[in-house]
Amino acid sequence: MTHALLVRKAVEWLRSYRCGVVLSEQACVSGETPDAIGWKRACHSVLVECKVSRADFVGDRGKPFRQRPELGVGSERFLLRAAGTGESGGVADRLGAA
């Protein structure tokens, strides 16, 4: 499973989740570059982070917007990961996806 394929699946899911505007890998003023983000209505964003390796999954913990979610984007946050890249707890809990 490649990162590009996971991002494509995230974009498709956001559209099925009824997000009217969907973007992938766009830099934000917060310093975050969401893999995919969509908006359901004004000021309600839905973030999807994609992880294809355990190292990427674990390394995500140190990012400032993971330590302090109010610095990041996403009214809702989800994690899409390839099988075997993580386990319950850690980053997943912080993103709101176990």
Coordinates of N, CA and C in Angstrom, one line a residue:
M1 N 0.9 -1.2 0.0 CA 0.0 0.0 0.0 C 0.9 1.2 0.0
T2 N 0.7 2.1 -0.9 CA 1.5 3.4 -1.0 C 0.8 4.5 -0.3
H3 N 1.5 5.5 0.0 CA 1.0 6.7 0.7 C 0.0 7.4 -0.3
A4 N 0.3 7.5 -1.6 CA -0.6 8.1 -2.5 C -1.9 7.4 -2.6
L5 N -1.9 6.0 -2.5 CA -3.2 5.3 -2.6 C -4.0 5.5 -1.3
L6 N -3.3 5.6 -0.2 CA -4.1 5.9 1.0 C -4.7 7.3 1.0
V7 N -3.9 8.3 0.5 CA -4.5 9.6 0.3 C -5.7 9.6 -0.6
R8 N -5.6 8.9 -1.7 CA -6.7 8.8 -2.6 C -7.9 8.2 -1.9
K9 N -7.7 7.2 -1.1 CA -8.8 6.6 -0.4 C -9.4 7.6 0.6
A10 N -8.5 8.4 1.3 CA -9.0 9.4 2.3 C -9.9 10.4 1.6
V11 N -9.4 10.9 0.4 CA -10.2 11.9 -0.4 C -11.6 11.3 -0.7
E12 N -11.6 10.1 -1.2 CA -12.9 9.4 -1.6 C -13.8 9.3 -0.3
W13 N -13.2 8.9 0.8 CA -14.0 8.8 2.0 C -14.5 10.2 2.4
L14 N -13.7 11.2 2.4 CA -14.2 12.5 2.8 C -15.4 13.0 1.9
R15 N -15.3 12.6 0.6 CA -16.5 13.0 -0.3 C -17.7 12.2 0.1
S16 N -17.5 10.9 0.5 CA -18.7 10.1 0.9 C -19.2 10.5 2.3
Y17 N -18.3 11.2 3.1 CA -18.7 11.7 4.4 C -19.4 13.0 4.3
R18 N -19.7 13.4 3.0 CA -20.4 14.6 2.6 C -19.7 15.9 2.8
C19 N -18.4 15.9 2.6 CA -17.6 17.1 2.6 C -17.7 17.7 1.2
G20 N -18.1 19.0 1.2 CA -18.3 19.7 -0.1 C -17.0 20.1 -0.7
V21 N -16.0 20.5 0.0 CA -14.7 20.9 -0.5 C -13.7 19.9 0.1
V22 N -12.9 19.3 -0.7 CA -11.8 18.3 -0.3 C -10.5 18.7 -0.9
L23 N -9.5 18.7 -0.1 CA -8.1 19.0 -0.6 C -7.2 17.9 -0.1
S24 N -6.1 17.7 -0.8 CA -5.1 16.8 -0.3 C -3.7 17.4 -0.4
E25 N -2.9 17.2 0.7 CA -1.6 17.6 0.8 C -1.3 19.1 0.5
Q26 N -2.2 19.9 1.2 CA -2.1 21.4 1.1 C -1.5 21.9 2.4
A27 N -0.5 22.7 2.3 CA 0.2 23.3 3.5 C -0.8 24.3 4.1
C28 N -0.7 24.3 5.5 CA -1.5 25.2 6.3 C -0.6 26.2 7.0
V29 N -1.2 27.3 7.4 CA -0.4 28.3 8.1 C 0.1 27.8 9.5
S30 N -0.5 26.8 10.0 CA -0.1 26.2 11.3 C 1.2 25.4 11.1
G31 N 1.6 25.2 9.9 CA 2.8 24.3 9.6 C 2.4 22.9 9.3
E32 N 1.2 22.6 9.5 CA 0.7 21.2 9.2 C 0.4 21.1 7.8
T33 N 0.6 19.9 7.2 CA 0.2 19.6 5.8 C -0.6 18.4 5.9
P34 N -1.9 18.5 6.0 CA -2.8 17.4 6.1 C -2.7 16.5 4.8
D35 N -2.8 15.2 5.0 CA -2.8 14.3 3.9 C -4.1 14.6 3.1
A36 N -5.2 14.7 3.8 CA -6.5 15.1 3.2 C -7.4 15.8 4.2
I37 N -8.1 16.8 3.7 CA -8.9 17.6 4.6 C -10.2 18.0 3.8
G38 N -11.3 18.0 4.4 CA -12.5 18.4 3.8 C -13.4 19.3 4.8
W39 N -14.3 20.0 4.2 CA -15.2 20.8 5.0 C -16.7 20.4 4.7
K40 N -17.4 20.1 5.9 CA -18.8 19.7 5.8 C -19.7 21.0 5.8
R41 N -19.3 22.0 6.4 CA -20.0 23.3 6.5 C -19.0 24.3 6.9
A42 N -19.4 25.5 6.9 CA -18.5 26.6 7.3 C -17.9 26.3 8.6
C43 N -16.6 26.4 8.7 CA -15.8 26.3 9.9 C -15.8 24.9 10.5
H44 N -16.2 23.9 9.8 CA -16.2 22.5 10.3 C -15.3 21.7 9.3
S45 N -14.0 21.5 9.7 CA -13.1 20.7 8.9 C -12.9 19.3 9.4
V46 N -12.6 18.4 8.5 CA -12.4 17.0 8.8 C -11.1 16.6 8.2
L47 N -10.1 16.2 9.1 CA -8.8 15.9 8.7 C -8.6 14.4 8.7
V48 N -7.9 13.9 7.7 CA -7.5 12.5 7.6 C -6.0 12.5 7.4
E49 N -5.3 11.8 8.3 CA -3.8 11.6 8.2 C -3.6 10.2 7.8
C50 N -2.7 9.9 6.8 CA -2.5 8.6 6.2 C -1.1 8.1 6.7
K51 N -1.0 6.9 7.1 CA 0.3 6.4 7.6 C 0.5 5.0 6.9
V52 N 1.7 4.8 6.3 CA 2.0 3.6 5.6 C 3.1 2.8 6.3
S53 N 3.7 3.4 7.3 CA 4.8 2.7 8.0 C 4.7 2.9 9.5
R54 N 5.1 2.0 10.3 CA 5.1 2.1 11.7 C 6.0 3.3 12.1
A55 N 7.1 3.5 11.5 CA 8.0 4.7 11.8 C 7.3 6.0 11.6
D56 N 6.6 6.1 10.5 CA 5.8 7.3 10.3 C 4.7 7.5 11.3
F57 N 4.1 6.4 11.7 CA 3.0 6.4 12.7 C 3.6 6.9 14.0
V58 N 4.7 6.3 14.4 CA 5.3 6.7 15.7 C 5.9 8.1 15.7
G59 N 6.5 8.4 14.6 CA 7.2 9.7 14.4 C 6.2 10.9 14.5
D60 N 5.0 10.7 14.2 CA 4.0 11.7 14.2 C 3.7 12.3 15.5
R61 N 4.1 11.5 16.6 CA 3.8 12.0 18.0 C 4.5 13.3 18.3
G62 N 5.7 13.5 17.8 CA 6.5 14.7 18.2 C 6.1 16.0 17.5
K63 N 5.2 15.9 16.5 CA 4.8 17.2 15.9 C 4.0 18.1 16.8
P64 N 4.3 19.4 16.8 CA 3.7 20.3 17.7 C 2.2 20.3 17.7
F65 N 1.6 20.1 16.6 CA 0.1 20.1 16.5 C -0.5 18.7 16.9
R66 N 0.4 17.7 17.2 CA -0.1 16.5 17.8 C 0.0 16.6 19.4
Q67 N 1.0 17.3 19.8 CA 1.2 17.6 21.2 C 0.1 18.5 21.8
R68 N -0.2 19.5 20.9 CA -1.2 20.5 21.3 C -2.2 20.6 20.1
P69 N -3.2 19.8 20.1 CA -4.2 19.8 19.0 C -4.8 21.1 18.6
E70 N -4.9 22.0 19.6 CA -5.5 23.3 19.2 C -4.6 24.1 18.2
L71 N -3.3 23.7 18.1 CA -2.5 24.3 17.1 C -2.7 23.8 15.7
G72 N -3.3 22.7 15.6 CA -3.5 22.1 14.3 C -4.9 22.3 13.6
V73 N -5.2 21.7 12.6 CA -6.4 21.8 11.9 C -7.3 20.6 12.0
G74 N -8.6 20.8 11.8 CA -9.5 19.6 11.9 C -10.4 19.7 13.1
S75 N -11.7 20.0 12.8 CA -12.7 19.9 13.9 C -12.9 18.4 14.2
E76 N -12.7 17.5 13.2 CA -12.7 16.1 13.4 C -11.4 15.6 12.8
R77 N -10.8 14.6 13.5 CA -9.5 14.1 13.0 C -9.6 12.6 12.9
F78 N -9.1 12.0 11.8 CA -9.1 10.6 11.6 C -7.8 10.2 11.1
L79 N -7.5 8.9 11.4 CA -6.2 8.3 10.9 C -6.6 7.1 10.0
L80 N -6.0 7.1 8.8 CA -6.1 6.0 7.9 C -4.7 5.4 7.8
R81 N -4.6 4.1 8.2 CA -3.3 3.5 8.2 C -3.3 2.2 7.5
A82 N -2.2 1.8 6.9 CA -2.0 0.5 6.3 C -1.9 -0.5 7.4
A83 N -2.4 -1.7 7.1 CA -2.4 -2.8 8.1 C -0.9 -3.0 8.7
G84 N -0.9 -3.1 10.0 CA 0.4 -3.4 10.7 C 1.2 -2.2 11.0
T85 N 0.7 -1.0 10.8 CA 1.5 0.3 11.0 C 1.3 0.9 12.4
G86 N 0.4 0.3 13.2 CA 0.2 0.9 14.5 C -0.6 0.0 15.4
E87 N -0.8 0.4 16.6 CA -1.6 -0.3 17.5 C -2.4 0.7 18.3
S88 N -3.3 0.2 19.1 CA -4.2 1.1 19.9 C -3.4 1.9 20.8
G89 N -3.7 3.2 20.9 CA -3.0 4.1 21.8 C -2.1 5.0 21.0
G90 N -1.4 5.9 21.8 CA -0.5 6.8 21.2 C -1.1 7.8 20.2
V91 N -0.5 7.9 19.0 CA -1.0 8.8 18.0 C -2.5 8.7 17.7
A92 N -2.9 7.4 17.5 CA -4.3 7.2 17.2 C -5.2 7.8 18.1
D93 N -5.0 7.7 19.4 CA -5.8 8.3 20.4 C -5.9 9.8 20.3
R94 N -4.7 10.4 20.0 CA -4.6 11.8 19.9 C -5.4 12.3 18.7
L95 N -5.4 11.5 17.6 CA -6.1 12.0 16.4 C -7.6 11.7 16.5
G96 N -8.0 10.9 17.6 CA -9.4 10.6 17.7 C -9.8 9.3 17.0
A97 N -8.8 8.5 16.6 CA -9.1 7.3 15.9 C -8.3 6.2 16.6
A98 N -8.9 5.2 17.1 CA -8.2 4.1 17.8 C -8.1 2.9 16.9

